[in-house]
Amino acid sequence: VTERIIVHADMDAFYAAVEQLDDPSLRGKPVLVGGTGNRGVVSTASYEARPFGVHSAMPMVEARRKCPQAIVLPPNFERYTEISRRIMDVFGTYSPLVEPLSLDEAFIDMTGAEGLFGPPRQMALGIKRDVLEATGGLTVSVGVATCKFVAKVASDHEKPDGLVIVEPGEEREFLWPLPVKRLWGVGPKAEERLRELGLETIGDVARASVQHLERKLGSLGLHIHALAHARDMRDVIPERDARSVGAERTLDVDIVGEAAIVPHLRESADRVSRRLRKHGLLAGGVRVKLKTARFKLHTRQGPLRPPTDAYDELLAGAVALLEQFDLRQPMRLVGLAAFDLIGADGRPQQELFPDERRERSRRLDRALDAVHERFGDDAIHRGDIPPKRGDEREE
Ligand SMILES: [Mg+2]
């Protein structure tokens, strides 16, 4: 059995770091992001604030008392979401198996990717470098291990800007000196209970008899005994954006250059626009996905204004994105997805002077839909779309 390579990547003091990135006058200073009112809670404390004993989930009133010079800011989730997308896009260039846990952290399954990205340390360094570059200066801590639990503990081990690799077979050595509260499922109550049982470290839990733990703690006892032995078989489950409609195809032959890629984007734009119209949706953005012959995945996205379900507008948006890719490399997969979808009731108002060309194009789309509806997908094809070949997948 080949060992898995599971990466956990977690941004450092994310909200506070974004604020410091956007406003250089905040850099090097204690910054608290969270509820600013009397009952507010700290969401994130910058590393400069932490020596004062301030941490997330602490009441803001208490945090201000401990660190009176802190600059307190309300969260700007729109901005954090925007940066989060860039981070997740970086992760997506390393593996299709990315499981986001929140805006700023994710598991990435990189099993079998050593041939492309080198050994785990090189993978981790690459992720750190690419995140720094894509965000304009934010650091991420990365842990690599053979299972999710150990990878997550590892990413937290040398924060900020950490990089911890736990080699196969070295999990126990790494875990056992750590306090029991680092085990998933052990909150303050369970920690107290474990202390009463004389169990302070993960090693203590590992060495305790499993029957004893089960008798005292029920299923939690079984669970933490397994984790303490680094037994965690959970898979990385990629979360596909449910609010997007996409189509992609893996090609039989690698292709190079815009002229070879565009026909495949036409095919995808046709299928995606048909599905949008079928479901009464308009897309506010379009994303292009290209996978190189070396299996490196690249995605670029842009807005569609106004939101649309029209074939030629989706296609034009996608083609415009191509200049952001390095098209000299051979590609083995071409995909297009529509996102930022709005339903029929969220439709924007009819423009005052509807663009006539736009109307014509949408009439053609609707006419083709009607034909496909009656006679099936193969009844009629747009003249500018190549015949099917290779695997196709819809998301
Ligand atoms: Mg974080």
Short mmCIF file of C-alpha atoms and ligand atoms in Angstrom, two decimals:
data_model
loop_
_atom_site.label_atom_id
_atom_site.label_comp_id
_atom_site.label_asym_id
_atom_site.label_seq_id
_atom_site.Cartn_x
_atom_site.Cartn_y
_atom_site.Cartn_z
CA VAL A 1 0.00 0.00 0.00
CA THR A 2 1.40 3.40 -0.91
CA GLU A 3 1.23 5.91 1.92
CA ARG A 4 -1.09 8.82 1.35
CA ILE A 5 0.25 12.37 1.17
CA ILE A 6 -2.24 14.64 2.92
CA VAL A 7 -1.52 18.35 3.13
CA HIS A 8 -3.25 20.71 5.54
CA ALA A 9 -2.76 24.37 4.70
CA ASP A 10 -3.94 27.09 7.07
CA MET A 11 -3.46 30.84 6.64
CA ASP A 12 -1.81 32.67 9.52
CA ALA A 13 -4.11 35.04 11.48
CA PHE A 14 -6.07 35.33 8.26
CA TYR A 15 -8.53 38.21 8.81
CA ALA A 16 -5.96 40.32 10.65
CA ALA A 17 -3.30 39.53 8.06
CA VAL A 18 -5.61 40.68 5.23
CA GLU A 19 -6.23 43.97 7.06
CA GLN A 20 -2.48 44.47 7.51
CA LEU A 21 -1.90 43.62 3.87
CA ASP A 22 -4.44 46.20 2.71
CA ASP A 23 -3.36 48.95 5.11
CA PRO A 24 0.43 49.05 5.56
CA SER A 25 0.05 51.38 8.56
CA LEU A 26 -1.35 48.38 10.50
CA ARG A 27 1.68 46.19 9.90
CA GLY A 28 3.71 45.33 12.98
CA LYS A 29 0.87 46.47 15.23
CA PRO A 30 -1.63 44.51 17.32
CA VAL A 31 -4.83 44.21 15.28
CA LEU A 32 -8.07 42.60 16.42
CA VAL A 33 -10.77 41.71 13.91
CA GLY A 34 -14.20 40.92 15.29
CA GLY A 35 -17.37 42.33 16.76
CA THR A 36 -16.65 45.87 17.87
CA GLY A 37 -19.74 46.28 20.05
CA ASN A 38 -19.98 45.58 23.79
CA ARG A 39 -20.87 41.94 23.23
CA GLY A 40 -18.45 41.40 20.36
CA VAL A 41 -16.00 38.53 20.19
CA VAL A 42 -12.50 38.41 18.69
CA SER A 43 -12.49 36.55 15.36
CA THR A 44 -8.78 36.91 14.74
CA ALA A 45 -5.93 38.50 16.68
CA SER A 46 -2.77 39.46 14.79
CA TYR A 47 0.44 37.86 16.02
CA GLU A 48 1.46 41.20 17.54
CA ALA A 49 -1.60 41.03 19.83
CA ARG A 50 -1.10 37.46 21.00
CA PRO A 51 1.73 38.07 23.52
CA PHE A 52 -0.83 40.13 25.47
CA GLY A 53 -2.87 36.99 26.02
CA VAL A 54 -5.47 37.85 23.40
CA HIS A 55 -6.90 35.02 21.30
CA SER A 56 -9.84 34.29 19.04
CA ALA A 57 -13.26 33.65 20.64
CA MET A 58 -12.33 35.96 23.54
CA PRO A 59 -14.87 38.69 24.36
CA MET A 60 -13.72 41.91 22.69
CA VAL A 61 -14.13 43.83 25.97
CA GLU A 62 -11.64 41.54 27.65
CA ALA A 63 -9.26 41.67 24.68
CA ARG A 64 -9.27 45.49 24.75
CA ARG A 65 -8.49 45.40 28.45
CA LYS A 66 -5.53 43.09 27.93
CA CYS A 67 -4.23 45.00 24.94
CA PRO A 68 -5.49 48.62 25.08
CA GLN A 69 -3.29 49.76 22.18
CA ALA A 70 -4.85 47.19 19.80
CA ILE A 71 -6.52 48.48 16.66
CA VAL A 72 -10.00 46.96 16.51
CA LEU A 73 -11.65 46.44 13.13
CA PRO A 74 -14.98 44.95 12.02
CA PRO A 75 -14.62 41.98 9.66
CA ASN A 76 -14.82 42.59 5.92
CA PHE A 77 -16.02 39.20 4.71
CA GLU A 78 -16.37 40.26 1.10
CA ARG A 79 -12.64 41.00 0.99
CA TYR A 80 -11.73 37.80 2.87
CA THR A 81 -13.85 35.77 0.46
CA GLU A 82 -12.10 37.33 -2.49
CA ILE A 83 -8.67 36.45 -1.10
CA SER A 84 -9.96 33.02 -0.11
CA ARG A 85 -10.85 32.29 -3.73
CA ARG A 86 -7.30 33.05 -4.79
CA ILE A 87 -5.92 30.76 -2.10
CA MET A 88 -8.27 27.90 -3.03
CA ASP A 89 -7.35 28.42 -6.69
CA VAL A 90 -3.69 27.94 -5.77
CA PHE A 91 -4.53 24.72 -3.92
CA GLY A 92 -6.47 23.58 -6.99
CA THR A 93 -3.33 23.83 -9.11
CA TYR A 94 -1.75 21.16 -6.89
CA SER A 95 -4.57 18.63 -6.76
CA PRO A 96 -8.20 18.22 -7.78
CA LEU A 97 -8.80 16.86 -4.26
CA VAL A 98 -9.14 20.02 -2.18
CA GLU A 99 -11.45 20.04 0.83
CA PRO A 100 -11.93 23.55 2.22
CA LEU A 101 -12.68 23.67 5.96
CA SER A 102 -13.21 27.42 6.10
CA LEU A 103 -12.22 30.52 4.13
CA ASP A 104 -8.58 30.09 5.05
CA GLU A 105 -7.80 26.41 5.43
CA ALA A 106 -8.10 23.24 3.41
CA PHE A 107 -6.95 19.66 3.09
CA ILE A 108 -5.23 18.78 -0.16
CA ASP A 109 -4.70 15.13 -1.12
CA MET A 110 -1.42 14.95 -3.03
CA THR A 111 -1.02 11.19 -3.02
CA GLY A 112 0.80 10.11 -6.17
CA ALA A 113 1.76 13.65 -7.14
CA GLU A 114 5.45 13.34 -6.24
CA GLY A 115 6.38 12.82 -9.87
CA LEU A 116 4.95 16.25 -10.68
CA PHE A 117 5.76 18.31 -7.62
CA GLY A 118 8.65 16.49 -5.98
CA PRO A 119 8.80 15.13 -2.44
CA PRO A 120 6.45 16.48 0.26
CA ARG A 121 8.81 19.23 1.37
CA GLN A 122 8.99 20.58 -2.15
CA MET A 123 5.18 20.40 -2.50
CA ALA A 124 4.76 22.34 0.73
CA LEU A 125 7.33 24.96 -0.25
CA GLY A 126 5.61 25.37 -3.61
CA ILE A 127 2.21 25.88 -1.99
CA LYS A 128 3.65 28.44 0.43
CA ARG A 129 5.40 30.32 -2.34
CA ASP A 130 2.35 30.33 -4.64
CA VAL A 131 0.00 31.52 -1.86
CA LEU A 132 2.41 34.31 -0.96
CA GLU A 133 2.52 35.37 -4.58
CA ALA A 134 -1.21 35.03 -5.31
CA THR A 135 -2.20 37.08 -2.26
CA GLY A 136 0.53 39.68 -2.54
CA GLY A 137 2.20 38.76 0.72
CA LEU A 138 0.14 36.48 3.00
CA THR A 139 1.77 33.50 4.69
CA VAL A 140 0.28 30.04 5.08
CA SER A 141 1.33 27.28 7.47
CA VAL A 142 1.50 23.83 5.95
CA GLY A 143 1.54 20.38 7.50
CA VAL A 144 2.08 17.17 5.55
CA ALA A 145 1.37 13.69 6.87
CA THR A 146 -0.20 10.36 5.96
CA CYS A 147 -3.64 11.25 7.39
CA LYS A 148 -5.84 14.28 7.95
CA PHE A 149 -5.52 14.43 11.71
CA VAL A 150 -1.73 14.42 11.78
CA ALA A 151 -1.52 16.88 8.87
CA LYS A 152 -3.78 19.31 10.73
CA VAL A 153 -1.79 19.09 13.94
CA ALA A 154 1.40 19.51 11.90
CA SER A 155 0.24 22.72 10.18
CA ASP A 156 -0.41 24.25 13.58
CA HIS A 157 2.89 23.11 15.06
CA GLU A 158 5.19 25.90 13.87
CA LYS A 159 2.77 28.76 13.17
CA PRO A 160 3.13 31.35 11.73
CA ASP A 161 4.69 30.58 8.33
CA GLY A 162 5.20 26.98 9.46
CA LEU A 163 6.21 23.93 7.47
CA VAL A 164 6.09 20.58 9.25
CA ILE A 165 6.43 17.24 7.52
CA VAL A 166 5.61 14.12 9.53
CA GLU A 167 7.19 11.22 7.68
CA PRO A 168 5.38 7.87 7.44
CA GLY A 169 6.17 5.86 10.56
CA GLU A 170 7.06 8.94 12.61
CA GLU A 171 3.49 9.90 13.54
CA ARG A 172 3.63 8.60 17.11
CA GLU A 173 6.95 10.25 17.85
CA PHE A 174 5.41 13.52 16.67
CA LEU A 175 2.04 13.19 18.40
CA TRP A 176 2.80 11.59 21.74
CA PRO A 177 4.46 14.52 23.57
CA LEU A 178 1.53 16.83 22.67
CA PRO A 179 -1.25 17.66 25.16
CA VAL A 180 -4.55 15.75 24.87
CA LYS A 181 -6.45 18.88 23.88
CA ARG A 182 -4.84 18.60 20.43
CA LEU A 183 -6.93 15.48 19.75
CA TRP A 184 -10.01 16.15 17.62
CA GLY A 185 -13.11 15.93 19.73
CA VAL A 186 -11.35 16.88 22.98
CA GLY A 187 -12.80 20.17 24.20
CA PRO A 188 -12.33 21.72 27.65
CA LYS A 189 -14.75 19.26 29.28
CA ALA A 190 -13.17 16.12 27.84
CA GLU A 191 -9.74 17.54 28.63
CA GLU A 192 -10.75 17.87 32.27
CA ARG A 193 -12.14 14.34 32.29
CA LEU A 194 -8.92 12.97 30.78
CA ARG A 195 -6.85 14.81 33.37
CA GLU A 196 -8.91 13.15 36.11
CA LEU A 197 -7.98 9.83 34.53
CA GLY A 198 -4.31 10.83 34.68
CA LEU A 199 -4.03 11.29 30.91
CA GLU A 200 -2.16 14.48 30.03
CA THR A 201 -0.49 13.77 26.71
CA ILE A 202 -1.54 12.06 23.49
CA GLY A 203 1.02 9.40 24.36
CA ASP A 204 -0.81 8.72 27.63
CA VAL A 205 -4.01 8.15 25.66
CA ALA A 206 -2.23 5.90 23.16
CA ARG A 207 -0.80 3.71 25.92
CA ALA A 208 -4.06 3.45 27.88
CA SER A 209 -6.10 0.33 27.26
CA VAL A 210 -8.82 0.88 24.71
CA GLN A 211 -11.36 -0.99 26.92
CA HIS A 212 -10.58 1.36 29.78
CA LEU A 213 -11.02 4.43 27.57
CA GLU A 214 -14.30 3.12 26.17
CA ARG A 215 -15.62 2.33 29.63
CA LYS A 216 -14.79 5.79 30.90
CA LEU A 217 -15.54 7.89 27.82
CA GLY A 218 -17.76 5.84 25.51
CA SER A 219 -17.25 6.27 21.77
CA LEU A 220 -15.04 9.31 22.35
CA GLY A 221 -12.60 6.93 24.05
CA LEU A 222 -12.41 4.70 20.97
CA HIS A 223 -12.09 7.72 18.72
CA ILE A 224 -9.21 9.39 20.56
CA HIS A 225 -7.37 6.10 21.05
CA ALA A 226 -7.37 5.61 17.28
CA LEU A 227 -6.24 9.20 16.64
CA ALA A 228 -3.48 8.87 19.23
CA HIS A 229 -2.15 5.99 17.11
CA ALA A 230 -2.51 8.14 13.95
CA ARG A 231 -5.27 5.86 12.69
CA ASP A 232 -7.43 8.18 10.61
CA MET A 233 -8.61 6.80 7.29
CA ARG A 234 -10.88 9.70 6.36
CA ASP A 235 -10.56 10.78 2.75
CA VAL A 236 -10.13 14.30 1.49
CA ILE A 237 -13.53 15.06 0.01
CA PRO A 238 -13.44 17.81 -2.58
CA GLU A 239 -16.27 20.26 -2.28
CA ARG A 240 -17.49 21.12 -5.70
CA ASP A 241 -19.06 24.51 -5.91
CA ALA A 242 -22.73 23.59 -6.02
CA ARG A 243 -23.52 27.00 -7.33
CA SER A 244 -21.72 26.57 -10.59
CA VAL A 245 -22.50 24.78 -13.84
CA GLY A 246 -19.59 23.42 -15.78
CA ALA A 247 -18.51 21.14 -18.58
CA GLU A 248 -15.06 19.83 -19.33
CA ARG A 249 -13.41 17.23 -21.47
CA THR A 250 -10.25 15.22 -21.16
CA LEU A 251 -8.71 14.96 -24.59
CA ASP A 252 -7.39 11.91 -26.38
CA VAL A 253 -4.49 13.93 -27.71
CA ASP A 254 -2.75 16.87 -26.05
CA ILE A 255 -3.37 20.17 -27.78
CA VAL A 256 -1.33 23.37 -27.92
CA GLY A 257 -2.35 26.96 -28.49
CA GLU A 258 -5.45 29.11 -28.52
CA ALA A 259 -6.66 27.99 -31.93
CA ALA A 260 -6.80 24.39 -30.70
CA ILE A 261 -8.41 25.25 -27.36
CA VAL A 262 -11.21 27.55 -28.54
CA PRO A 263 -13.26 24.83 -30.31
CA HIS A 264 -13.41 22.92 -27.01
CA LEU A 265 -14.50 26.03 -25.17
CA ARG A 266 -17.28 26.40 -27.76
CA GLU A 267 -18.48 22.92 -27.02
CA SER A 268 -18.44 23.55 -23.27
CA ALA A 269 -20.06 26.99 -23.59
CA ASP A 270 -22.84 25.42 -25.64
CA ARG A 271 -23.56 22.73 -23.07
CA VAL A 272 -23.28 25.10 -20.12
CA SER A 273 -25.48 27.78 -21.65
CA ARG A 274 -28.13 25.17 -22.48
CA ARG A 275 -28.13 23.97 -18.90
CA LEU A 276 -28.38 27.53 -17.59
CA ARG A 277 -31.40 28.20 -19.78
CA LYS A 278 -32.99 24.89 -18.90
CA HIS A 279 -32.80 25.82 -15.21
CA GLY A 280 -33.69 29.48 -15.68
CA LEU A 281 -30.32 30.74 -14.45
CA LEU A 282 -28.02 33.58 -15.40
CA ALA A 283 -24.28 33.48 -14.68
CA GLY A 284 -22.38 36.46 -13.28
CA GLY A 285 -19.00 34.89 -13.95
CA VAL A 286 -17.17 32.42 -16.15
CA ARG A 287 -14.21 30.23 -15.28
CA VAL A 288 -11.80 28.43 -17.60
CA LYS A 289 -9.90 25.37 -16.48
CA LEU A 290 -6.92 23.96 -18.34
CA LYS A 291 -4.88 20.97 -17.29
CA THR A 292 -1.40 20.66 -18.75
CA ALA A 293 -0.02 17.42 -20.15
CA ARG A 294 1.95 17.28 -16.89
CA PHE A 295 -1.33 17.28 -14.92
CA LYS A 296 -0.96 20.76 -13.51
CA LEU A 297 -4.35 22.38 -13.24
CA HIS A 298 -4.75 26.10 -13.96
CA THR A 299 -7.97 28.09 -13.58
CA ARG A 300 -8.80 31.69 -14.35
CA GLN A 301 -12.13 33.43 -13.91
CA GLY A 302 -13.77 36.72 -14.67
CA PRO A 303 -17.11 38.51 -14.35
CA LEU A 304 -19.92 38.53 -16.91
CA ARG A 305 -21.66 41.89 -16.95
CA PRO A 306 -24.60 41.83 -17.20
CA PRO A 307 -25.19 38.24 -16.01
CA THR A 308 -26.08 36.01 -18.93
CA ASP A 309 -27.18 32.59 -20.15
CA ALA A 310 -26.14 33.28 -23.76
CA TYR A 311 -23.75 30.98 -25.57
CA ASP A 312 -21.73 33.66 -27.31
CA GLU A 313 -21.34 35.79 -24.19
CA LEU A 314 -20.11 32.84 -22.12
CA LEU A 315 -17.74 31.93 -24.93
CA ALA A 316 -16.45 35.50 -25.35
CA GLY A 317 -15.85 35.74 -21.59
CA ALA A 318 -13.96 32.45 -21.62
CA VAL A 319 -11.86 33.28 -24.67
CA ALA A 320 -10.90 36.61 -23.11
CA LEU A 321 -9.48 34.70 -20.14
CA LEU A 322 -7.11 32.68 -22.32
CA GLU A 323 -4.52 35.42 -22.44
CA GLN A 324 -3.98 34.90 -18.71
CA PHE A 325 -2.72 31.36 -19.30
CA ASP A 326 0.62 30.15 -20.58
CA LEU A 327 -0.66 28.54 -23.76
CA ARG A 328 2.72 27.29 -24.96
CA GLN A 329 2.28 24.13 -22.89
CA PRO A 330 0.39 21.13 -24.24
CA MET A 331 -3.03 20.74 -22.59
CA ARG A 332 -4.95 17.54 -21.84
CA LEU A 333 -8.15 18.96 -20.39
CA VAL A 334 -10.29 21.97 -21.26
CA GLY A 335 -13.19 23.07 -19.10
CA LEU A 336 -15.56 25.97 -18.70
CA ALA A 337 -17.85 26.75 -15.79
CA ALA A 338 -20.45 29.42 -15.12
CA PHE A 339 -20.72 30.69 -11.54
CA ASP A 340 -22.30 33.47 -9.47
CA LEU A 341 -25.63 32.11 -10.63
CA ILE A 342 -28.87 33.98 -10.09
CA GLY A 343 -32.32 32.50 -10.47
CA ALA A 344 -35.26 33.69 -12.48
CA ASP A 345 -36.59 35.86 -9.65
CA GLY A 346 -33.20 37.49 -9.21
CA ARG A 347 -33.05 38.45 -12.85
CA PRO A 348 -31.69 41.92 -13.48
CA GLN A 349 -34.09 44.39 -14.97
CA GLN A 350 -34.39 44.50 -18.71
CA GLU A 351 -31.88 46.94 -20.05
CA LEU A 352 -33.41 50.18 -21.24
CA PHE A 353 -32.09 49.74 -24.76
CA PRO A 354 -31.67 46.01 -25.30
CA ASP A 355 -28.70 45.22 -27.49
CA GLU A 356 -30.19 43.88 -30.66
CA ARG A 357 -27.34 41.52 -31.40
CA ARG A 358 -27.70 40.09 -27.92
CA GLU A 359 -31.40 39.49 -28.46
CA ARG A 360 -30.78 37.76 -31.77
CA SER A 361 -28.21 35.48 -30.24
CA ARG A 362 -30.55 34.52 -27.43
CA ARG A 363 -33.33 33.76 -29.89
CA LEU A 364 -30.98 31.38 -31.71
CA ASP A 365 -30.05 29.74 -28.40
CA ARG A 366 -33.72 29.21 -27.56
CA ALA A 367 -34.46 27.80 -30.98
CA LEU A 368 -31.62 25.28 -30.63
CA ASP A 369 -32.83 24.35 -27.15
CA ALA A 370 -36.23 23.54 -28.60
CA VAL A 371 -34.68 21.27 -31.22
CA HIS A 372 -32.55 19.48 -28.65
CA GLU A 373 -35.55 19.11 -26.39
CA ARG A 374 -37.57 17.43 -29.12
CA PHE A 375 -34.97 15.43 -31.00
CA GLY A 376 -32.12 14.87 -28.57
CA ASP A 377 -28.62 16.25 -28.21
CA ASP A 378 -27.32 14.90 -31.49
CA ALA A 379 -30.10 16.26 -33.66
CA ILE A 380 -28.35 19.50 -34.52
CA HIS A 381 -24.94 21.02 -33.87
CA ARG A 382 -23.57 24.47 -33.98
CA GLY A 383 -21.30 24.66 -37.01
CA ASP A 384 -18.44 25.98 -34.90
CA ILE A 385 -18.25 23.05 -32.45
CA PRO A 386 -16.04 20.02 -33.09
CA PRO A 387 -17.51 16.51 -32.93
CA LYS A 388 -17.31 14.77 -29.59
CA ARG A 389 -14.23 12.89 -28.55
CA GLY A 390 -12.56 11.90 -25.30
CA ASP A 391 -14.16 11.76 -21.87
CA GLU A 392 -16.61 14.40 -20.91
CA ARG A 393 -17.79 15.37 -17.51
CA GLU A 394 -20.39 17.75 -16.25
CA GLU A 395 -20.25 19.20 -12.78
MG MG B 1 -6.06 30.08 9.85
#
